[in-house]
CSV table of C-alpha atoms in Angstrom, one decimal:
chain,number,residue,atom,x,y,z
Q,834,MET,CA,-175.6,112.0,-77.0
Q,835,LYS,CA,-173.6,108.8,-77.4
Q,836,VAL,CA,-170.0,109.4,-78.5
Q,837,ARG,CA,-168.2,106.2,-78.0
Q,838,LEU,CA,-167.9,105.1,-81.6
Q,839,VAL,CA,-166.7,108.5,-82.7
Q,840,ILE,CA,-164.1,108.4,-79.9
Q,841,TYR,CA,-162.7,105.1,-81.1
Q,842,ALA,CA,-162.7,106.1,-84.7
Q,843,ILE,CA,-160.7,109.2,-83.9
Q,844,ALA,CA,-158.4,107.3,-81.7
Q,845,ILE,CA,-157.2,104.5,-84.1
Q,846,LEU,CA,-156.6,106.2,-87.4
Q,847,SER,CA,-153.1,107.1,-87.9
Q,848,ALA,CA,-152.2,110.7,-88.5
Q,849,LEU,CA,-151.4,111.8,-92.1
Q,850,CYS,CA,-151.4,115.1,-94.0
Q,851,PHE,CA,-152.9,115.6,-97.5
Q,852,GLY,CA,-150.2,116.4,-100.0
Q,853,ALA,CA,-147.6,117.2,-97.3
Q,854,ASP,CA,-144.0,116.0,-97.2
Q,855,VAL,CA,-143.4,113.0,-95.1
Q,856,SER,CA,-140.2,112.4,-93.1
Q,857,VAL,CA,-139.4,109.1,-91.7
Q,858,PRO,CA,-138.3,108.6,-88.1
Q,859,LYS,CA,-134.7,109.2,-87.2
Q,860,GLY,CA,-132.4,106.3,-86.4
Q,861,ASN,CA,-132.3,102.6,-86.8
Q,862,SER,CA,-134.8,100.1,-85.5
Q,863,ARG,CA,-134.7,99.7,-81.7
Q,864,ASN,CA,-136.3,98.0,-78.7
Q,865,LEU,CA,-139.0,100.0,-76.9
Q,866,THR,CA,-138.7,101.4,-73.4
Q,867,VAL,CA,-141.0,102.5,-70.5
Q,868,ASP,CA,-140.7,106.0,-71.7
Q,869,ASP,CA,-142.2,105.0,-75.0
Q,870,PHE,CA,-145.2,103.5,-73.2
Q,871,MET,CA,-145.7,106.4,-70.8
Q,872,PRO,CA,-148.2,109.2,-72.0
Q,873,HIS,CA,-146.3,111.9,-74.2
Q,874,LYS,CA,-146.6,115.6,-73.6
Q,875,ALA,CA,-149.5,117.3,-75.3
Q,876,THR,CA,-148.0,119.8,-77.6
Q,877,THR,CA,-151.1,121.1,-79.5
Q,878,LYS,CA,-154.8,121.5,-78.8
Q,879,GLU,CA,-155.7,118.5,-80.9
Q,880,PHE,CA,-152.8,116.2,-79.5
Q,881,ASN,CA,-154.3,112.7,-79.1
Q,882,GLU,CA,-152.7,109.4,-77.8
Q,883,THR,CA,-154.1,105.9,-77.9
Q,884,TRP,CA,-153.1,102.5,-76.5
Q,885,SER,CA,-154.9,99.8,-78.5
Q,886,TYR,CA,-155.3,96.0,-78.0
Q,887,GLN,CA,-156.7,93.2,-80.1
Q,888,PHE,CA,-157.3,90.0,-78.3
Q,889,VAL,CA,-158.1,86.8,-80.2
Q,890,PHE,CA,-159.2,84.1,-77.9
Q,891,ASP,CA,-159.1,80.4,-78.6
Q,892,ASN,CA,-162.9,80.0,-78.1
Q,893,GLY,CA,-163.6,82.3,-80.9
Q,894,THR,CA,-164.3,85.5,-79.0
Q,895,ARG,CA,-162.5,88.6,-79.8
Q,896,ALA,CA,-162.1,91.8,-77.6
Q,897,PHE,CA,-160.9,95.1,-79.1
Q,898,VAL,CA,-159.8,97.6,-76.3
Q,899,SER,CA,-158.5,101.1,-76.4
Q,900,PHE,CA,-157.5,103.7,-73.9
Q,901,ALA,CA,-157.0,107.3,-75.0
Q,902,GLN,CA,-156.5,111.1,-74.4
Q,903,MET,CA,-157.8,113.3,-77.0
Q,904,HIS,CA,-159.4,116.5,-78.0
Q,905,ILE,CA,-163.1,115.9,-79.2
Q,906,PRO,CA,-164.6,118.6,-81.4
Q,907,GLY,CA,-167.3,120.5,-79.4
Q,908,THR,CA,-166.4,118.6,-76.1
Q,909,GLY,CA,-162.9,119.4,-75.4
Q,910,ARG,CA,-160.1,117.3,-74.0
Q,911,LYS,CA,-161.0,113.9,-72.6
Q,912,THR,CA,-159.6,110.6,-71.2
Q,913,THR,CA,-161.6,107.7,-73.0
Q,914,THR,CA,-162.0,104.0,-72.8
Q,915,GLU,CA,-163.6,101.7,-75.3
Q,916,MET,CA,-164.0,98.0,-75.5
Q,917,THR,CA,-166.0,95.7,-78.1
Q,918,PHE,CA,-166.8,92.0,-77.6
Q,919,TRP,CA,-167.2,90.1,-80.8
Q,920,ASN,CA,-168.9,86.8,-80.6
Q,921,PHE,CA,-169.2,86.7,-77.0
Q,922,LYS,CA,-171.5,83.6,-76.7
Q,923,GLY,CA,-172.6,84.4,-80.4
Q,924,LYS,CA,-173.4,88.1,-79.8
Q,925,SER,CA,-171.3,91.5,-80.1
Q,926,TYR,CA,-171.4,94.3,-77.5
Q,927,THR,CA,-169.7,97.8,-77.4
Q,928,ILE,CA,-169.0,100.0,-74.4
Q,929,GLY,CA,-167.4,103.4,-74.2
Q,930,ARG,CA,-166.7,106.0,-71.5
Q,931,GLN,CA,-165.2,109.4,-71.2
Q,932,TYR,CA,-163.8,111.3,-68.3
Q,933,PRO,CA,-161.8,114.5,-67.4
Q,934,PRO,CA,-158.1,114.2,-68.6
Q,935,GLU,CA,-157.0,114.2,-65.0
Q,936,ARG,CA,-158.6,110.8,-64.4
Q,937,LEU,CA,-155.5,109.3,-66.1
Q,938,ASP,CA,-152.7,108.6,-63.7
Q,939,ALA,CA,-149.3,107.8,-65.2
Q,940,GLN,CA,-147.1,105.9,-62.7
Q,941,LYS,CA,-143.6,105.7,-64.4
Q,942,GLU,CA,-142.1,104.0,-61.4
Q,943,LYS,CA,-144.6,101.1,-61.7
Q,944,SER,CA,-144.8,101.2,-65.4
Q,945,ALA,CA,-148.5,101.7,-64.9
Q,946,ILE,CA,-151.3,103.8,-66.4
Q,947,VAL,CA,-154.5,103.8,-64.3
Q,948,ILE,CA,-157.6,105.5,-65.3
Q,949,LYS,CA,-160.5,106.4,-62.9
Q,950,SER,CA,-159.1,104.9,-59.6
Q,951,GLY,CA,-158.3,101.5,-61.0
Q,952,GLU,CA,-161.3,100.6,-63.0
Q,953,TYR,CA,-159.2,100.6,-66.1
Q,954,LEU,CA,-155.5,99.7,-65.9
Q,955,MET,CA,-152.4,99.0,-67.9
Q,956,GLU,CA,-149.6,97.9,-65.7
Q,957,ASN,CA,-146.1,96.4,-66.1
Q,958,ARG,CA,-143.9,97.1,-69.1
Q,959,PRO,CA,-145.5,95.8,-72.4
Q,960,GLY,CA,-144.2,92.2,-72.6
Q,961,LYS,CA,-144.5,89.0,-70.4
Q,962,GLY,CA,-146.5,90.1,-67.4
Q,963,HIS,CA,-148.3,93.0,-68.9
Q,964,HIS,CA,-151.7,93.3,-67.2
Q,965,VAL,CA,-154.9,94.9,-68.8
Q,966,LEU,CA,-157.9,95.5,-66.8
Q,967,PHE,CA,-161.1,97.0,-68.2
Q,968,THR,CA,-164.3,97.3,-66.0
Q,969,ALA,CA,-167.5,99.1,-66.6
Q,970,ASP,CA,-171.1,99.2,-65.1
Q,971,LYS,CA,-173.1,100.9,-67.9
Q,972,ASN,CA,-175.6,99.2,-70.3
Q,973,GLY,CA,-174.6,96.1,-68.4
Q,974,LYS,CA,-171.6,94.9,-66.4
Q,975,TRP,CA,-168.3,94.5,-68.2
Q,976,LEU,CA,-165.0,92.9,-67.4
Q,977,LEU,CA,-161.8,92.0,-69.3
Q,978,ASP,CA,-158.9,91.0,-66.9
Q,979,VAL,CA,-156.0,89.4,-68.9
Q,980,THR,CA,-152.3,89.0,-68.4
Q,981,PHE,CA,-149.7,88.4,-71.1
Q,982,ASP,CA,-148.0,85.0,-70.4
Q,983,SER,CA,-145.4,85.5,-73.1
Q,984,ALA,CA,-144.7,88.2,-75.8
Q,985,GLU,CA,-142.6,88.7,-78.7
Q,986,PRO,CA,-140.4,91.9,-78.2
Q,987,GLY,CA,-141.8,95.2,-79.6
Q,988,LYS,CA,-139.8,97.5,-81.7
Q,989,SER,CA,-139.8,100.9,-83.1
Q,990,LEU,CA,-138.5,102.5,-86.3
Q,991,GLY,CA,-135.8,104.9,-85.1
Q,992,ASP,CA,-137.4,107.3,-82.6
Q,993,GLY,CA,-140.8,106.4,-83.8
Q,994,ILE,CA,-141.8,109.9,-85.1
Q,995,TRP,CA,-143.0,110.6,-88.4
Q,996,LYS,CA,-143.2,114.3,-89.7
Q,997,ILE,CA,-146.0,115.1,-91.9
Q,998,GLY,CA,-145.7,118.7,-93.1
Q,999,ASN,CA,-146.0,120.7,-89.8
Q,1000,GLU,CA,-147.6,117.7,-87.8
Q,1001,LYS,CA,-146.0,114.8,-86.0
Q,1002,MET,CA,-147.0,111.2,-85.3
Q,1003,GLY,CA,-145.5,108.6,-83.0
Q,1004,GLN,CA,-146.1,105.0,-83.4
Q,1005,TYR,CA,-145.0,102.0,-81.4
Q,1006,ILE,CA,-145.7,98.4,-81.8
Q,1007,HIS,CA,-145.3,97.1,-78.2
Q,1008,ILE,CA,-146.4,93.5,-78.5
Q,1009,PRO,CA,-146.5,92.1,-82.1
Q,1010,TYR,CA,-147.6,88.7,-80.6
Q,1011,GLY,CA,-148.2,87.5,-77.2
Q,1012,ARG,CA,-150.0,84.6,-75.4
Q,1013,VAL,CA,-152.5,85.8,-72.9
Q,1014,SER,CA,-154.9,84.2,-70.3
Q,1015,GLY,CA,-157.5,85.6,-67.9
Q,1016,LYS,CA,-161.3,86.2,-67.9
Q,1017,ILE,CA,-163.9,88.4,-69.6
Q,1018,ALA,CA,-167.5,88.9,-68.4
Q,1019,TYR,CA,-170.7,90.5,-69.7
Q,1020,ASN,CA,-173.4,90.8,-67.0
Q,1021,GLU,CA,-173.7,87.3,-65.3
Q,1022,ASP,CA,-171.7,85.5,-68.1
Q,1023,THR,CA,-168.0,85.1,-67.3
Q,1024,LEU,CA,-165.6,83.1,-69.4
Q,1025,THR,CA,-162.0,81.9,-68.7
Q,1026,VAL,CA,-160.1,82.6,-71.7
Q,1027,LYS,CA,-156.7,82.0,-73.4
Q,1028,GLY,CA,-155.4,83.3,-76.7
Q,1029,TYR,CA,-153.2,85.7,-78.4
Q,1030,ALA,CA,-153.1,89.4,-78.6
Q,1031,TYR,CA,-151.4,92.4,-80.3
Q,1032,MET,CA,-150.9,95.9,-78.8
Q,1033,ASP,CA,-149.7,99.2,-80.2
Q,1034,GLN,CA,-149.6,103.0,-79.2
Q,1035,VAL,CA,-150.0,106.0,-81.5
Q,1036,TRP,CA,-149.7,109.8,-80.7
Q,1037,GLN,CA,-150.3,112.5,-83.1
Q,1038,THR,CA,-150.5,116.5,-83.1
Q,1039,ALA,CA,-153.7,116.7,-85.1
Q,1040,LEU,CA,-157.0,114.9,-85.3
Q,1041,ALA,CA,-156.4,111.8,-87.2
Q,1042,THR,CA,-159.8,112.0,-89.1
Q,1043,ASP,CA,-158.9,115.3,-90.5
Q,1044,LEU,CA,-155.7,114.0,-91.9
Q,1045,ALA,CA,-156.0,110.2,-92.8
Q,1046,ILE,CA,-157.9,108.6,-95.7
Q,1047,ARG,CA,-157.2,104.8,-94.7
Q,1048,SER,CA,-155.5,102.8,-91.9
Q,1049,ILE,CA,-154.7,99.2,-91.9
Q,1050,ASN,CA,-153.5,97.2,-88.8
Q,1051,PHE,CA,-152.9,93.5,-88.8
Q,1052,SER,CA,-151.6,90.7,-86.6
Q,1053,THR,CA,-151.1,87.0,-87.0
Q,1054,ASN,CA,-150.4,83.9,-84.7
Q,1055,ALA,CA,-148.1,82.5,-87.4
Q,1056,ARG,CA,-144.6,82.5,-86.0
Q,1057,GLN,CA,-142.6,82.2,-89.2
Q,1058,PRO,CA,-142.8,84.7,-90.6
Q,1059,LEU,CA,-144.6,86.9,-88.0
Q,1060,TYR,CA,-146.2,89.9,-89.4
Q,1061,ALA,CA,-147.7,92.7,-87.2
Q,1062,GLY,CA,-148.1,96.2,-87.9
Q,1063,ARG,CA,-149.9,99.3,-88.9
Q,1064,ILE,CA,-149.9,101.1,-92.3
Q,1065,SER,CA,-151.6,104.4,-93.2
Q,1066,MET,CA,-152.1,106.2,-96.5
Q,1067,THR,CA,-152.5,109.8,-97.6
Q,1068,LYS,CA,-155.0,111.0,-100.0
Q,1069,ASP,CA,-152.3,111.3,-102.6
Q,1070,GLY,CA,-151.3,107.7,-101.9
Q,1071,ASN,CA,-148.2,108.0,-99.8
Q,1072,LEU,CA,-147.7,105.4,-97.2
Q,1073,LEU,CA,-146.1,105.4,-93.7
Q,1074,GLY,CA,-146.0,103.1,-90.8
Q,1075,TYR,CA,-144.2,99.8,-90.4
Q,1076,ALA,CA,-144.5,96.1,-89.6
Q,1077,LEU,CA,-142.4,93.6,-87.7
Q,1078,HIS,CA,-141.1,90.5,-89.6
Q,1079,SER,CA,-139.6,87.6,-87.8
Q,1080,THR,CA,-136.6,86.1,-89.5
Q,1081,PRO,CA,-134.0,83.6,-88.5
Q,1082,ASP,CA,-131.7,86.5,-87.5
Q,1083,GLY,CA,-134.4,88.0,-85.2
Q,1084,ILE,CA,-137.4,90.5,-85.6
Q,1085,LYS,CA,-136.8,93.1,-88.4
Q,1086,VAL,CA,-138.6,96.3,-89.0
Q,1087,VAL,CA,-140.1,96.6,-92.6
Q,1088,THR,CA,-141.6,99.7,-94.2
Q,1089,PRO,CA,-144.5,99.6,-96.9
Q,1090,LYS,CA,-143.7,100.3,-100.5
Q,1091,GLU,CA,-146.8,99.6,-102.3
Q,1092,LEU,CA,-150.3,98.4,-101.9
Q,1093,LYS,CA,-152.5,96.5,-104.5
Q,1094,ASP,CA,-156.2,95.6,-104.4
Q,1095,GLY,CA,-156.2,92.4,-106.7
Q,1096,GLU,CA,-154.0,93.5,-109.7
Q,1097,SER,CA,-154.7,97.2,-109.3
Q,1098,SER,CA,-152.7,99.6,-107.3
Q,1099,TYR,CA,-154.6,100.5,-104.0
Q,1100,LYS,CA,-155.1,104.2,-103.5
Q,1101,GLY,CA,-157.3,104.0,-100.4
Q,1102,LYS,CA,-160.3,105.8,-101.9
Q,1103,ASP,CA,-162.6,102.8,-101.1
Q,1104,PHE,CA,-162.3,99.8,-98.9
Q,1105,PRO,CA,-160.5,96.9,-100.7
Q,1106,LYS,CA,-162.6,94.6,-102.8
Q,1107,GLY,CA,-160.3,91.7,-103.3
Q,1108,THR,CA,-157.0,90.3,-102.3
Q,1109,LEU,CA,-154.9,93.1,-100.5
Q,1110,SER,CA,-151.2,92.9,-101.2
Q,1111,VAL,CA,-148.5,94.8,-99.3
Q,1112,PHE,CA,-145.1,95.2,-100.7
Q,1113,TRP,CA,-142.0,96.2,-98.7
Q,1114,ASN,CA,-139.0,98.3,-99.2
Q,1115,GLU,CA,-136.7,95.8,-97.7
Q,1116,GLU,CA,-135.1,93.0,-99.7
Q,1117,ASN,CA,-135.9,89.3,-98.9
Q,1118,THR,CA,-139.4,90.3,-97.4
Q,1119,GLU,CA,-142.2,88.5,-99.2
Q,1120,ALA,CA,-145.4,90.3,-100.0
Q,1121,LEU,CA,-148.1,90.1,-97.4
Q,1122,GLN,CA,-151.3,89.1,-99.1
Q,1123,PHE,CA,-154.8,88.4,-97.7
Q,1124,ASN,CA,-158.5,88.6,-98.9
Q,1125,ALA,CA,-159.8,91.7,-97.5
Q,1126,ALA,CA,-163.3,91.4,-99.3
Q,1127,LYS,CA,-165.0,89.3,-96.6
Q,1128,PRO,CA,-164.9,91.0,-93.2
Q,1129,PHE,CA,-166.7,89.4,-90.3
Q,1130,GLN,CA,-167.7,92.7,-88.9
Q,1131,LYS,CA,-168.6,96.1,-90.5
Q,1132,ALA,CA,-169.2,98.9,-87.9
Q,1133,SER,CA,-170.1,102.6,-88.3
Q,1134,ILE,CA,-169.4,105.4,-85.9
Q,1135,LEU,CA,-173.1,106.2,-86.4
Q,1136,ASP,CA,-174.5,102.8,-85.4
Q,1137,LYS,CA,-175.1,104.0,-81.8
Q,1138,VAL,CA,-176.3,107.6,-82.6
Q,1139,ASP,CA,-179.9,108.3,-82.7
Q,1140,GLY,CA,-181.6,111.2,-84.6
Q,1141,TRP,CA,-180.7,112.8,-87.9
Q,1142,LEU,CA,-179.3,115.9,-86.3
Q,1143,ALA,CA,-177.0,114.0,-84.1
Q,1144,LYS,CA,-175.8,111.9,-86.9
Q,1145,LYS,CA,-175.1,115.0,-89.0
Q,1146,ALA,CA,-173.1,116.5,-86.2
Q,1147,PHE,CA,-171.1,113.5,-85.7
Q,1148,LYS,CA,-170.2,113.1,-89.3
Q,1149,ILE,CA,-168.9,116.7,-89.2
Q,1150,ALA,CA,-166.9,116.1,-85.9
Q,1151,ALA,CA,-165.3,112.9,-87.3
Q,1152,GLY,CA,-164.6,114.2,-90.8
Q,1153,GLY,CA,-167.2,111.9,-92.5
Q,1154,GLU,CA,-168.7,108.6,-91.5
Q,1155,VAL,CA,-166.0,106.3,-90.3
Q,1156,PHE,CA,-166.3,102.5,-90.9
Q,1157,PHE,CA,-164.3,99.6,-89.4
Q,1158,TYR,CA,-163.9,96.5,-91.5
Q,1159,ARG,CA,-162.5,93.6,-89.3
Q,1160,GLY,CA,-161.8,90.1,-90.6
Q,1161,ARG,CA,-159.6,87.0,-90.5
Q,1162,SER,CA,-158.1,85.5,-93.6
Q,1163,ASP,CA,-155.8,83.1,-94.8
Q,1164,VAL,CA,-152.2,84.5,-95.6
Q,1165,ASN,CA,-149.1,83.2,-97.3
Q,1166,GLY,CA,-149.9,79.5,-97.5
Q,1167,GLY,CA,-153.0,79.1,-95.2
Q,1168,LYS,CA,-151.8,80.8,-92.0
Q,1169,LYS,CA,-154.3,83.1,-90.5
Q,1170,ILE,CA,-154.2,87.0,-90.2
Q,1171,ASP,CA,-156.5,89.2,-88.2
Q,1172,TRP,CA,-156.9,92.7,-89.7
Q,1173,CYS,CA,-158.8,95.9,-89.4
Q,1174,ILE,CA,-159.3,98.5,-92.2
Q,1175,THR,CA,-160.5,101.9,-91.0
Q,1176,GLY,CA,-161.6,105.0,-92.9
Q,1177,ALA,CA,-164.0,107.8,-93.5
Q,1178,LYS,CA,-166.6,108.3,-96.2
Q,1179,ASP,CA,-168.1,111.7,-96.7
């Protein structure tokens, strides 16, 4: 039974509790540290943590990469890896692997996280010089080997920990924008690539798909202003998460106040059908607006699952059928924004 899309879905949804009180992180915004990047202690059976990357290459190819540790219902605790190539010479490919949790080796003295004897690697503190390696030999030969040539500084909102009822969620935007270079390959085709990338990290004490109705993450290559962030929504419409906004006085942390789909308040029940607008709590921060009605990719966790019984089991495990809507749109005067809206449908 193939589990890779279920793993990815569970990994990227932010953790929220229906109807629960939400407490924001303690403290003011701050720069991130190696301690933030290193794996956090699993405090519950369902504790999960994910490091996620979105690479937007100048040749039109995109790569979505995630490394995670999580509890998978019916399977137990696993270390997982996942990568999708979109528009790799006109085609898209997805690969996912899972391993026992001890295959993840955190090396704080080297600011490195190594999975399965070096086949998967995140090394050097996120920023300039950060290196990402993904290799696999399953249903083809896969390679992503890129390094950040530059990077805007990442920040956290206070200690980065939201409290939602009795649960907790930590969130860190390590690289809101960075230029990258390296190579990617599928089978015998190897491409030398340059482009930009976004990277964040999330941990949570409960299965995200049990707790979240909708999650939106976005990044842009527009320097002024620079938006990059992740926002999540509870079933009753509460928002949490944050974004980074570049101003003449430096990068500021902003928090979501309201979402609208066209002229209507967006409650997250369905995917947006028009222009999605994000309004912020902070003064002098213009609304982020982009057309979310035309994604370039619509993917489901069930796309790679064969058989009615298997599909039914996966829907139960994931809390519904989870979809990924990925797109690129004009934003705020013609600049481009890359976005992903994720959520489950029963």
